Amino acid sequence: MSEKRLTNLDKFYKIEDMMDKAETEVDSYIEKLKDRNEYINEYRREFMSLKSTVGRIKRELDMSKEAFTEDQHILFKSGLVKLGKEIKRLEEERQYDADNNYSSAIKKLGNAYDDLAENPNIDTIESYIGVLSNQGVNIEEFTFLVSETKGEKSASHIVKMLSDAESEYLKSFKEYRESCEAGEDVLNVFERVADLLYDEGYVQEYQDLEEVLPDINGERGERPDPQSLLDIFVPIKSSNLEYWQSNYRNSRGHELNLNFAKAIAYMRRALLEGREYRGTQNAYDRLKAAYDDLSEYMYERYHELGGTPNNYHGHEDRKR
């Protein structure tokens, strides 16, 4: 025996039952998301403070390693003068000692001099210390500056650690929140950087970072489980709730039913994607509006619901 074919009215009864069942459930779900929204706002403030502080500390450390102090600059200029004198001495010796090959040494030292004069910083000095040593040239000022600015190596290391942590956790608020909620080691990563800042003498930067570390002990607000709502808000077409459409005329009922089906799909997507309060509330508002339009039409057109069909003769308008 074949199963009875559902009329559009039968399908509406099922849709109406769906919305009635969902009302209390969805209100509770959205209320939990609203409460969670407070925690999300706190997450966002925490994220923005941490991201801003990390960026500022990186800039400060970069500035500290780029520029010489006044005393360091004096030492650097003195070392550069000595290097220039050494080059001049070799050029003079080359005039009187044609047997020795001074040209290679003069060229290498000359390149070093030009680069140092153009880029007066510790990185440039370090890149030429080996070259000078291989040519038998020892510039005490350069050696002293390299040893004195070892802390700048630690600054570079800390900047790299911050950049790595920033790339891992602070690229977007969504990634930061999901990392925290998944129990990833966000706090420990930034705590290790803070400890290194303190150990290397960057006390102010250490204090600044400590003040904005993630609060892992704070209550975060768990996301409610959407499964019960997904069980209620079933897809319209695959659940055989899509209205029949007349072949002879436009069907307003069919059009409104399709709009409702789209709103159901949008609501399901919001639930499946784990959207927060505002996104889920918007999806439900859209669904309610689509249902209200469909319900209003049905109650106006079907006498079983108290309405009056256009072709009413005391029986159901089966074409709708």
PDB file of C-alpha atoms in Angstrom:
ATOM      1  CA  MET A   1       0.000   0.000   0.000  1.00  0.00           C
ATOM      2  CA  SER A   2       1.568   3.288  -1.059  1.00  0.00           C
ATOM      3  CA  GLU A   3       2.201   6.003   1.490  1.00  0.00           C
ATOM      4  CA  LYS A   4      -0.316   8.846   1.497  1.00  0.00           C
ATOM      5  CA  ARG A   5       0.941  11.889  -0.371  1.00  0.00           C
ATOM      6  CA  LEU A   6       1.259  14.888   1.921  1.00  0.00           C
ATOM      7  CA  THR A   7      -0.637  18.003   0.928  1.00  0.00           C
ATOM      8  CA  ASN A   8       0.829  21.451   1.412  1.00  0.00           C
ATOM      9  CA  LEU A   9      -1.404  21.799   4.462  1.00  0.00           C
ATOM     10  CA  ASP A  10      -0.014  18.553   5.910  1.00  0.00           C
ATOM     11  CA  LYS A  11       3.482  19.890   5.360  1.00  0.00           C
ATOM     12  CA  PHE A  12       2.621  23.170   7.029  1.00  0.00           C
ATOM     13  CA  TYR A  13       1.348  21.309  10.098  1.00  0.00           C
ATOM     14  CA  LYS A  14       4.750  19.621  10.356  1.00  0.00           C
ATOM     15  CA  ILE A  15       6.542  22.953   9.903  1.00  0.00           C
ATOM     16  CA  GLU A  16       4.318  24.545  12.529  1.00  0.00           C
ATOM     17  CA  ASP A  17       5.078  21.690  14.911  1.00  0.00           C
ATOM     18  CA  MET A  18       8.793  22.130  14.195  1.00  0.00           C
ATOM     19  CA  MET A  19       8.711  25.816  15.105  1.00  0.00           C
ATOM     20  CA  ASP A  20       6.641  25.173  18.243  1.00  0.00           C
ATOM     21  CA  LYS A  21       9.100  22.538  19.447  1.00  0.00           C
ATOM     22  CA  ALA A  22      12.069  24.781  18.698  1.00  0.00           C
ATOM     23  CA  GLU A  23      10.836  27.925  20.440  1.00  0.00           C
ATOM     24  CA  THR A  24      11.836  27.106  24.027  1.00  0.00           C
ATOM     25  CA  GLU A  25      14.941  25.239  22.927  1.00  0.00           C
ATOM     26  CA  VAL A  26      16.262  27.998  20.688  1.00  0.00           C
ATOM     27  CA  ASP A  27      15.500  30.724  23.238  1.00  0.00           C
ATOM     28  CA  SER A  28      17.553  28.821  25.814  1.00  0.00           C
ATOM     29  CA  TYR A  29      20.377  28.277  23.312  1.00  0.00           C
ATOM     30  CA  ILE A  30      20.530  31.952  22.354  1.00  0.00           C
ATOM     31  CA  GLU A  31      20.353  33.050  25.995  1.00  0.00           C
ATOM     32  CA  LYS A  32      23.424  30.924  26.735  1.00  0.00           C
ATOM     33  CA  LEU A  33      25.184  32.497  23.773  1.00  0.00           C
ATOM     34  CA  LYS A  34      24.231  35.930  25.083  1.00  0.00           C
ATOM     35  CA  ASP A  35      25.813  35.112  28.444  1.00  0.00           C
ATOM     36  CA  ARG A  36      28.829  33.749  26.620  1.00  0.00           C
ATOM     37  CA  ASN A  37      28.987  36.989  24.655  1.00  0.00           C
ATOM     38  CA  GLU A  38      30.209  38.749  27.809  1.00  0.00           C
ATOM     39  CA  TYR A  39      33.120  36.337  27.977  1.00  0.00           C
ATOM     40  CA  ILE A  40      33.783  36.814  24.274  1.00  0.00           C
ATOM     41  CA  ASN A  41      33.981  40.570  24.796  1.00  0.00           C
ATOM     42  CA  GLU A  42      36.489  39.974  27.583  1.00  0.00           C
ATOM     43  CA  TYR A  43      38.430  37.681  25.264  1.00  0.00           C
ATOM     44  CA  ARG A  44      38.488  40.443  22.675  1.00  0.00           C
ATOM     45  CA  ARG A  45      39.769  43.055  25.141  1.00  0.00           C
ATOM     46  CA  GLU A  46      42.407  40.592  26.314  1.00  0.00           C
ATOM     47  CA  PHE A  47      43.437  39.812  22.746  1.00  0.00           C
ATOM     48  CA  MET A  48      43.704  43.471  21.727  1.00  0.00           C
ATOM     49  CA  SER A  49      45.772  44.370  24.807  1.00  0.00           C
ATOM     50  CA  LEU A  50      48.136  41.443  24.296  1.00  0.00           C
ATOM     51  CA  LYS A  51      48.533  42.080  20.560  1.00  0.00           C
ATOM     52  CA  SER A  52      49.156  45.802  21.101  1.00  0.00           C
ATOM     53  CA  THR A  53      51.695  45.197  23.875  1.00  0.00           C
ATOM     54  CA  VAL A  54      53.584  42.546  21.911  1.00  0.00           C
ATOM     55  CA  GLY A  55      53.835  44.889  18.919  1.00  0.00           C
ATOM     56  CA  ARG A  56      55.088  47.766  21.077  1.00  0.00           C
ATOM     57  CA  ILE A  57      57.709  45.627  22.853  1.00  0.00           C
ATOM     58  CA  LYS A  58      58.993  44.365  19.505  1.00  0.00           C
ATOM     59  CA  ARG A  59      59.364  47.944  18.234  1.00  0.00           C
ATOM     60  CA  GLU A  60      61.184  49.023  21.406  1.00  0.00           C
ATOM     61  CA  LEU A  61      63.608  46.097  21.229  1.00  0.00           C
ATOM     62  CA  ASP A  62      64.229  46.715  17.527  1.00  0.00           C
ATOM     63  CA  MET A  63      65.010  50.369  18.237  1.00  0.00           C
ATOM     64  CA  SER A  64      67.359  49.460  21.081  1.00  0.00           C
ATOM     65  CA  LYS A  65      69.472  47.245  18.845  1.00  0.00           C
ATOM     66  CA  GLU A  66      69.538  49.546  15.819  1.00  0.00           C
ATOM     67  CA  ALA A  67      71.012  52.741  17.225  1.00  0.00           C
ATOM     68  CA  PHE A  68      74.372  53.297  18.912  1.00  0.00           C
ATOM     69  CA  THR A  69      74.475  55.337  22.071  1.00  0.00           C
ATOM     70  CA  GLU A  70      76.567  58.512  21.892  1.00  0.00           C
ATOM     71  CA  ASP A  71      79.522  56.791  23.602  1.00  0.00           C
ATOM     72  CA  GLN A  72      79.234  53.764  21.326  1.00  0.00           C
ATOM     73  CA  HIS A  73      79.167  56.008  18.286  1.00  0.00           C
ATOM     74  CA  ILE A  74      82.391  57.709  19.430  1.00  0.00           C
ATOM     75  CA  LEU A  75      84.050  54.293  19.782  1.00  0.00           C
ATOM     76  CA  PHE A  76      82.762  53.258  16.393  1.00  0.00           C
ATOM     77  CA  LYS A  77      84.146  56.391  14.699  1.00  0.00           C
ATOM     78  CA  SER A  78      87.498  55.817  16.394  1.00  0.00           C
ATOM     79  CA  GLY A  79      87.584  52.222  15.132  1.00  0.00           C
ATOM     80  CA  LEU A  80      86.650  53.332  11.633  1.00  0.00           C
ATOM     81  CA  VAL A  81      89.497  55.883  11.622  1.00  0.00           C
ATOM     82  CA  LYS A  82      91.929  53.126  12.660  1.00  0.00           C
ATOM     83  CA  LEU A  83      90.677  50.892   9.854  1.00  0.00           C
ATOM     84  CA  GLY A  84      91.156  53.733   7.376  1.00  0.00           C
ATOM     85  CA  LYS A  85      94.737  54.243   8.610  1.00  0.00           C
ATOM     86  CA  GLU A  86      95.432  50.508   8.257  1.00  0.00           C
ATOM     87  CA  ILE A  87      94.249  50.582   4.645  1.00  0.00           C
ATOM     88  CA  LYS A  88      96.412  53.636   3.951  1.00  0.00           C
ATOM     89  CA  ARG A  89      99.426  51.885   5.536  1.00  0.00           C
ATOM     90  CA  LEU A  90      98.984  48.854   3.287  1.00  0.00           C
ATOM     91  CA  GLU A  91      98.679  51.079   0.219  1.00  0.00           C
ATOM     92  CA  GLU A  92     101.973  52.773   1.113  1.00  0.00           C
ATOM     93  CA  GLU A  93     103.724  49.451   1.728  1.00  0.00           C
ATOM     94  CA  ARG A  94     102.524  48.183  -1.637  1.00  0.00           C
ATOM     95  CA  GLN A  95     104.511  50.976  -3.300  1.00  0.00           C
ATOM     96  CA  TYR A  96     107.771  49.772  -1.757  1.00  0.00           C
ATOM     97  CA  ASP A  97     107.169  46.014  -1.666  1.00  0.00           C
ATOM     98  CA  ALA A  98     105.995  44.807  -5.045  1.00  0.00           C
ATOM     99  CA  ASP A  99     106.678  41.170  -4.179  1.00  0.00           C
ATOM    100  CA  ASN A 100     103.838  40.924  -1.627  1.00  0.00           C
ATOM    101  CA  ASN A 101     100.235  40.863  -2.829  1.00  0.00           C
ATOM    102  CA  TYR A 102      98.615  43.712  -0.923  1.00  0.00           C
ATOM    103  CA  SER A 103      95.821  44.309  -3.431  1.00  0.00           C
ATOM    104  CA  SER A 104      93.540  41.538  -2.125  1.00  0.00           C
ATOM    105  CA  ALA A 105      93.829  42.695   1.493  1.00  0.00           C
ATOM    106  CA  ILE A 106      93.347  46.335   0.521  1.00  0.00           C
ATOM    107  CA  LYS A 107      90.229  45.468  -1.476  1.00  0.00           C
ATOM    108  CA  LYS A 108      88.676  43.399   1.342  1.00  0.00           C
ATOM    109  CA  LEU A 109      89.461  46.001   3.989  1.00  0.00           C
ATOM    110  CA  GLY A 110      88.252  48.775   1.693  1.00  0.00           C
ATOM    111  CA  ASN A 111      84.927  47.011   1.185  1.00  0.00           C
ATOM    112  CA  ALA A 112      84.604  46.599   4.946  1.00  0.00           C
ATOM    113  CA  TYR A 113      85.383  50.277   5.507  1.00  0.00           C
ATOM    114  CA  ASP A 114      82.807  51.449   2.947  1.00  0.00           C
ATOM    115  CA  ASP A 115      80.076  49.184   4.314  1.00  0.00           C
ATOM    116  CA  LEU A 116      80.777  50.143   7.929  1.00  0.00           C
ATOM    117  CA  ALA A 117      80.759  53.839   7.065  1.00  0.00           C
ATOM    118  CA  GLU A 118      77.412  53.444   5.313  1.00  0.00           C
ATOM    119  CA  ASN A 119      75.833  51.099   7.902  1.00  0.00           C
ATOM    120  CA  PRO A 120      77.147  52.014  11.357  1.00  0.00           C
ATOM    121  CA  ASN A 121      75.584  49.285  13.503  1.00  0.00           C
ATOM    122  CA  ILE A 122      76.587  46.212  15.457  1.00  0.00           C
ATOM    123  CA  ASP A 123      75.381  43.776  12.801  1.00  0.00           C
ATOM    124  CA  THR A 124      77.739  45.302  10.231  1.00  0.00           C
ATOM    125  CA  ILE A 125      80.663  45.204  12.666  1.00  0.00           C
ATOM    126  CA  GLU A 126      80.002  41.549  13.465  1.00  0.00           C
ATOM    127  CA  SER A 127      79.847  40.664   9.782  1.00  0.00           C
ATOM    128  CA  TYR A 128      83.383  42.042   9.243  1.00  0.00           C
ATOM    129  CA  ILE A 129      85.170  40.979  12.441  1.00  0.00           C
ATOM    130  CA  GLY A 130      86.231  37.719  10.762  1.00  0.00           C
ATOM    131  CA  VAL A 131      87.392  39.539   7.615  1.00  0.00           C
ATOM    132  CA  LEU A 132      89.543  41.932   9.648  1.00  0.00           C
ATOM    133  CA  SER A 133      90.997  39.085  11.709  1.00  0.00           C
ATOM    134  CA  ASN A 134      91.921  37.103   8.584  1.00  0.00           C
ATOM    135  CA  GLN A 135      93.869  40.127   7.341  1.00  0.00           C
ATOM    136  CA  GLY A 136      95.674  40.436  10.653  1.00  0.00           C
ATOM    137  CA  VAL A 137      93.779  43.580  11.620  1.00  0.00           C
ATOM    138  CA  ASN A 138      92.512  43.944  15.182  1.00  0.00           C
ATOM    139  CA  ILE A 139      90.388  47.009  15.873  1.00  0.00           C
ATOM    140  CA  GLU A 140      89.954  47.095  19.658  1.00  0.00           C
ATOM    141  CA  GLU A 141      86.987  49.450  19.481  1.00  0.00           C
ATOM    142  CA  PHE A 142      85.068  47.040  17.240  1.00  0.00           C
ATOM    143  CA  THR A 143      85.908  44.064  19.461  1.00  0.00           C
ATOM    144  CA  PHE A 144      84.723  45.972  22.530  1.00  0.00           C
ATOM    145  CA  LEU A 145      81.475  47.057  20.877  1.00  0.00           C
ATOM    146  CA  VAL A 146      80.678  43.478  19.862  1.00  0.00           C
ATOM    147  CA  SER A 147      81.251  42.187  23.397  1.00  0.00           C
ATOM    148  CA  GLU A 148      79.364  45.104  24.963  1.00  0.00           C
ATOM    149  CA  THR A 149      76.300  44.656  22.788  1.00  0.00           C
ATOM    150  CA  LYS A 150      75.787  40.954  23.313  1.00  0.00           C
ATOM    151  CA  GLY A 151      72.501  41.947  24.886  1.00  0.00           C
ATOM    152  CA  GLU A 152      71.347  42.988  21.447  1.00  0.00           C
ATOM    153  CA  LYS A 153      71.565  39.358  20.395  1.00  0.00           C
ATOM    154  CA  SER A 154      69.160  38.522  23.175  1.00  0.00           C
ATOM    155  CA  ALA A 155      66.922  41.366  21.977  1.00  0.00           C
ATOM    156  CA  SER A 156      66.864  39.841  18.498  1.00  0.00           C
ATOM    157  CA  HIS A 157      66.095  36.442  20.002  1.00  0.00           C
ATOM    158  CA  ILE A 158      63.232  37.849  22.067  1.00  0.00           C
ATOM    159  CA  VAL A 159      61.819  39.689  19.048  1.00  0.00           C
ATOM    160  CA  LYS A 160      61.858  36.404  17.123  1.00  0.00           C
ATOM    161  CA  MET A 161      60.111  34.598  19.994  1.00  0.00           C
ATOM    162  CA  LEU A 162      57.444  37.298  20.086  1.00  0.00           C
ATOM    163  CA  SER A 163      57.009  37.171  16.313  1.00  0.00           C
ATOM    164  CA  ASP A 164      56.628  33.388  16.400  1.00  0.00           C
ATOM    165  CA  ALA A 165      54.048  33.573  19.203  1.00  0.00           C
ATOM    166  CA  GLU A 166      52.272  36.405  17.405  1.00  0.00           C
ATOM    167  CA  SER A 167      52.093  34.377  14.207  1.00  0.00           C
ATOM    168  CA  GLU A 168      50.838  31.313  16.085  1.00  0.00           C
ATOM    169  CA  TYR A 169      48.177  32.909  18.286  1.00  0.00           C
ATOM    170  CA  LEU A 170      47.582  36.583  17.459  1.00  0.00           C
ATOM    171  CA  LYS A 171      46.907  36.663  13.723  1.00  0.00           C
ATOM    172  CA  SER A 172      43.193  37.009  14.393  1.00  0.00           C
ATOM    173  CA  PHE A 173      40.856  37.186  17.368  1.00  0.00           C
ATOM    174  CA  LYS A 174      39.083  34.024  16.210  1.00  0.00           C
ATOM    175  CA  GLU A 175      42.317  32.012  16.194  1.00  0.00           C
ATOM    176  CA  TYR A 176      43.318  33.390  19.598  1.00  0.00           C
ATOM    177  CA  ARG A 177      39.953  32.515  21.159  1.00  0.00           C
ATOM    178  CA  GLU A 178      39.883  29.050  19.646  1.00  0.00           C
ATOM    179  CA  SER A 179      43.441  28.364  20.826  1.00  0.00           C
ATOM    180  CA  CYS A 180      42.557  29.381  24.377  1.00  0.00           C
ATOM    181  CA  GLU A 181      39.349  27.352  24.356  1.00  0.00           C
ATOM    182  CA  ALA A 182      41.161  24.312  22.968  1.00  0.00           C
ATOM    183  CA  GLY A 183      43.545  24.420  25.921  1.00  0.00           C
ATOM    184  CA  GLU A 184      46.615  25.252  23.855  1.00  0.00           C
ATOM    185  CA  ASP A 185      49.740  26.507  25.608  1.00  0.00           C
ATOM    186  CA  VAL A 186      49.063  30.192  24.951  1.00  0.00           C
ATOM    187  CA  LEU A 187      49.832  31.440  28.464  1.00  0.00           C
ATOM    188  CA  ASN A 188      53.068  29.456  28.838  1.00  0.00           C
ATOM    189  CA  VAL A 189      54.379  30.671  25.477  1.00  0.00           C
ATOM    190  CA  PHE A 190      54.076  34.328  26.477  1.00  0.00           C
ATOM    191  CA  GLU A 191      55.207  33.634  30.055  1.00  0.00           C
ATOM    192  CA  ARG A 192      58.482  32.219  28.712  1.00  0.00           C
ATOM    193  CA  VAL A 193      59.037  35.421  26.747  1.00  0.00           C
ATOM    194  CA  ALA A 194      58.242  37.517  29.834  1.00  0.00           C
ATOM    195  CA  ASP A 195      60.737  35.527  31.917  1.00  0.00           C
ATOM    196  CA  LEU A 196      63.434  36.029  29.286  1.00  0.00           C
ATOM    197  CA  LEU A 197      62.742  39.769  29.194  1.00  0.00           C
ATOM    198  CA  TYR A 198      63.281  39.912  32.942  1.00  0.00           C
ATOM    199  CA  ASP A 199      66.440  37.775  32.819  1.00  0.00           C
ATOM    200  CA  GLU A 200      67.957  40.015  30.131  1.00  0.00           C
ATOM    201  CA  GLY A 201      67.238  43.179  32.083  1.00  0.00           C
ATOM    202  CA  TYR A 202      64.237  44.462  30.139  1.00  0.00           C
ATOM    203  CA  VAL A 203      62.290  45.041  33.344  1.00  0.00           C
ATOM    204  CA  GLN A 204      59.752  47.554  32.015  1.00  0.00           C
ATOM    205  CA  GLU A 205      58.958  45.372  29.007  1.00  0.00           C
ATOM    206  CA  TYR A 206      58.624  42.378  31.342  1.00  0.00           C
ATOM    207  CA  GLN A 207      56.133  44.252  33.532  1.00  0.00           C
ATOM    208  CA  ASP A 208      54.151  45.443  30.512  1.00  0.00           C
ATOM    209  CA  LEU A 209      53.815  41.912  29.144  1.00  0.00           C
ATOM    210  CA  GLU A 210      52.958  40.413  32.542  1.00  0.00           C
ATOM    211  CA  GLU A 211      50.029  42.801  32.867  1.00  0.00           C
ATOM    212  CA  VAL A 212      48.348  41.543  29.688  1.00  0.00           C
ATOM    213  CA  LEU A 213      49.002  37.790  29.894  1.00  0.00           C
ATOM    214  CA  PRO A 214      45.933  35.591  29.236  1.00  0.00           C
ATOM    215  CA  ASP A 215      43.821  34.835  32.308  1.00  0.00           C
ATOM    216  CA  ILE A 216      43.514  31.043  32.121  1.00  0.00           C
ATOM    217  CA  ASN A 217      41.741  30.900  35.481  1.00  0.00           C
ATOM    218  CA  GLY A 218      38.954  33.221  34.375  1.00  0.00           C
ATOM    219  CA  GLU A 219      35.564  31.730  33.543  1.00  0.00           C
ATOM    220  CA  ARG A 220      35.198  31.632  29.776  1.00  0.00           C
ATOM    221  CA  GLY A 221      31.637  30.462  29.165  1.00  0.00           C
ATOM    222  CA  GLU A 222      31.146  27.245  27.254  1.00  0.00           C
ATOM    223  CA  ARG A 223      29.400  27.092  23.908  1.00  0.00           C
ATOM    224  CA  PRO A 224      25.996  25.326  24.146  1.00  0.00           C
ATOM    225  CA  ASP A 225      25.498  22.116  22.174  1.00  0.00           C
ATOM    226  CA  PRO A 226      23.453  22.793  18.987  1.00  0.00           C
ATOM    227  CA  GLN A 227      22.610  19.151  18.244  1.00  0.00           C
ATOM    228  CA  SER A 228      19.067  19.180  19.652  1.00  0.00           C
ATOM    229  CA  LEU A 229      18.241  22.215  17.488  1.00  0.00           C
ATOM    230  CA  LEU A 230      19.783  20.589  14.431  1.00  0.00           C
ATOM    231  CA  ASP A 231      17.515  17.600  15.066  1.00  0.00           C
ATOM    232  CA  ILE A 232      14.492  19.918  15.110  1.00  0.00           C
ATOM    233  CA  PHE A 233      15.439  22.237  12.236  1.00  0.00           C
ATOM    234  CA  VAL A 234      15.619  19.536   9.576  1.00  0.00           C
ATOM    235  CA  PRO A 235      16.333  20.451   5.926  1.00  0.00           C
ATOM    236  CA  ILE A 236      13.016  21.160   4.211  1.00  0.00           C
ATOM    237  CA  LYS A 237      13.501  19.469   0.848  1.00  0.00           C
ATOM    238  CA  SER A 238      15.111  16.255   2.093  1.00  0.00           C
ATOM    239  CA  SER A 239      12.435  15.999   4.801  1.00  0.00           C
ATOM    240  CA  ASN A 240       9.671  16.161   2.168  1.00  0.00           C
ATOM    241  CA  LEU A 241       8.390  19.484   3.482  1.00  0.00           C
ATOM    242  CA  GLU A 242       8.788  21.443   0.252  1.00  0.00           C
ATOM    243  CA  TYR A 243       5.414  22.602  -1.066  1.00  0.00           C
ATOM    244  CA  TRP A 244       3.882  21.323  -4.254  1.00  0.00           C
ATOM    245  CA  GLN A 245       3.718  23.909  -7.009  1.00  0.00           C
ATOM    246  CA  SER A 246       0.834  24.238  -9.442  1.00  0.00           C
ATOM    247  CA  ASN A 247       1.707  23.822 -13.100  1.00  0.00           C
ATOM    248  CA  TYR A 248      -0.973  26.304 -14.105  1.00  0.00           C
ATOM    249  CA  ARG A 249      -0.308  29.376 -12.019  1.00  0.00           C
ATOM    250  CA  ASN A 250       2.204  31.008  -9.735  1.00  0.00           C
ATOM    251  CA  SER A 251       2.029  29.713  -6.204  1.00  0.00           C
ATOM    252  CA  ARG A 252       2.647  32.269  -3.493  1.00  0.00           C
ATOM    253  CA  GLY A 253       2.590  29.459  -0.957  1.00  0.00           C
ATOM    254  CA  HIS A 254       5.359  27.602  -2.781  1.00  0.00           C
ATOM    255  CA  GLU A 255       7.457  30.782  -2.932  1.00  0.00           C
ATOM    256  CA  LEU A 256       7.065  31.421   0.808  1.00  0.00           C
ATOM    257  CA  ASN A 257       7.866  27.798   1.549  1.00  0.00           C
ATOM    258  CA  LEU A 258      11.105  28.108  -0.456  1.00  0.00           C
ATOM    259  CA  ASN A 259      12.036  31.249   1.476  1.00  0.00           C
ATOM    260  CA  PHE A 260      11.417  29.345   4.693  1.00  0.00           C
ATOM    261  CA  ALA A 261      13.605  26.477   3.438  1.00  0.00           C
ATOM    262  CA  LYS A 262      16.440  28.945   2.771  1.00  0.00           C
ATOM    263  CA  ALA A 263      16.030  30.412   6.259  1.00  0.00           C
ATOM    264  CA  ILE A 264      16.180  26.908   7.764  1.00  0.00           C
ATOM    265  CA  ALA A 265      19.385  26.219   5.811  1.00  0.00           C
ATOM    266  CA  TYR A 266      20.860  29.516   7.036  1.00  0.00           C
ATOM    267  CA  MET A 267      19.923  28.680  10.626  1.00  0.00           C
ATOM    268  CA  ARG A 268      21.472  25.231  10.364  1.00  0.00           C
ATOM    269  CA  ARG A 269      24.656  26.754   8.976  1.00  0.00           C
ATOM    270  CA  ALA A 270      24.830  29.156  11.925  1.00  0.00           C
ATOM    271  CA  LEU A 271      24.505  26.215  14.316  1.00  0.00           C
ATOM    272  CA  LEU A 272      26.983  24.000  12.480  1.00  0.00           C
ATOM    273  CA  GLU A 273      29.569  26.780  12.167  1.00  0.00           C
ATOM    274  CA  GLY A 274      29.277  27.614  15.858  1.00  0.00           C
ATOM    275  CA  ARG A 275      28.369  31.259  15.355  1.00  0.00           C
ATOM    276  CA  GLU A 276      28.235  33.406  18.446  1.00  0.00           C
ATOM    277  CA  TYR A 277      25.299  35.333  19.890  1.00  0.00           C
ATOM    278  CA  ARG A 278      24.785  38.003  17.264  1.00  0.00           C
ATOM    279  CA  GLY A 279      25.177  35.725  14.241  1.00  0.00           C
ATOM    280  CA  THR A 280      22.872  33.076  15.688  1.00  0.00           C
ATOM    281  CA  GLN A 281      20.265  35.639  16.759  1.00  0.00           C
ATOM    282  CA  ASN A 282      20.266  37.136  13.258  1.00  0.00           C
ATOM    283  CA  ALA A 283      19.789  33.691  11.718  1.00  0.00           C
ATOM    284  CA  TYR A 284      16.867  32.939  14.031  1.00  0.00           C
ATOM    285  CA  ASP A 285      15.267  36.337  13.389  1.00  0.00           C
ATOM    286  CA  ARG A 286      15.463  35.616   9.665  1.00  0.00           C
ATOM    287  CA  LEU A 287      13.898  32.197  10.231  1.00  0.00           C
ATOM    288  CA  LYS A 288      11.057  33.596  12.330  1.00  0.00           C
ATOM    289  CA  ALA A 289      10.312  36.261   9.721  1.00  0.00           C
ATOM    290  CA  ALA A 290      10.161  33.639   6.957  1.00  0.00           C
ATOM    291  CA  TYR A 291       7.925  31.432   9.100  1.00  0.00           C
ATOM    292  CA  ASP A 292       5.626  34.329  10.003  1.00  0.00           C
ATOM    293  CA  ASP A 293       5.155  35.138   6.306  1.00  0.00           C
ATOM    294  CA  LEU A 294       4.371  31.510   5.506  1.00  0.00           C
ATOM    295  CA  SER A 295       2.076  31.107   8.504  1.00  0.00           C
ATOM    296  CA  GLU A 296       0.168  34.299   7.725  1.00  0.00           C
ATOM    297  CA  TYR A 297      -0.401  33.120   4.176  1.00  0.00           C
ATOM    298  CA  MET A 298      -1.578  29.670   5.277  1.00  0.00           C
ATOM    299  CA  TYR A 299      -3.980  31.000   7.899  1.00  0.00           C
ATOM    300  CA  GLU A 300      -5.459  33.408   5.359  1.00  0.00           C
ATOM    301  CA  ARG A 301      -5.883  30.854   2.549  1.00  0.00           C
ATOM    302  CA  TYR A 302      -6.807  27.543   4.203  1.00  0.00           C
ATOM    303  CA  HIS A 303     -10.286  27.154   5.692  1.00  0.00           C
ATOM    304  CA  GLU A 304      -8.978  24.391   7.994  1.00  0.00           C
ATOM    305  CA  LEU A 305      -6.915  27.139   9.641  1.00  0.00           C
ATOM    306  CA  GLY A 306      -9.757  29.645   9.640  1.00  0.00           C
ATOM    307  CA  GLY A 307      -8.938  31.300   6.336  1.00  0.00           C
ATOM    308  CA  THR A 308     -10.829  31.691   3.096  1.00  0.00           C
ATOM    309  CA  PRO A 309      -9.303  30.238  -0.093  1.00  0.00           C
ATOM    310  CA  ASN A 310      -9.759  32.126  -3.364  1.00  0.00           C
ATOM    311  CA  ASN A 311     -11.820  29.233  -4.779  1.00  0.00           C
ATOM    312  CA  TYR A 312     -13.492  28.273  -1.539  1.00  0.00           C
ATOM    313  CA  HIS A 313     -16.541  25.982  -1.972  1.00  0.00           C
ATOM    314  CA  GLY A 314     -16.420  24.383   1.436  1.00  0.00           C
ATOM    315  CA  HIS A 315     -13.336  22.227   0.743  1.00  0.00           C
ATOM    316  CA  GLU A 316      -9.567  22.646   0.729  1.00  0.00           C
ATOM    317  CA  ASP A 317      -7.822  24.538  -2.056  1.00  0.00           C
ATOM    318  CA  ARG A 318      -5.759  21.561  -3.185  1.00  0.00           C
ATOM    319  CA  LYS A 319      -3.882  23.477  -5.828  1.00  0.00           C
ATOM    320  CA  ARG A 320      -2.197  25.462  -3.109  1.00  0.00           C
TER     321      ARG A 320
END
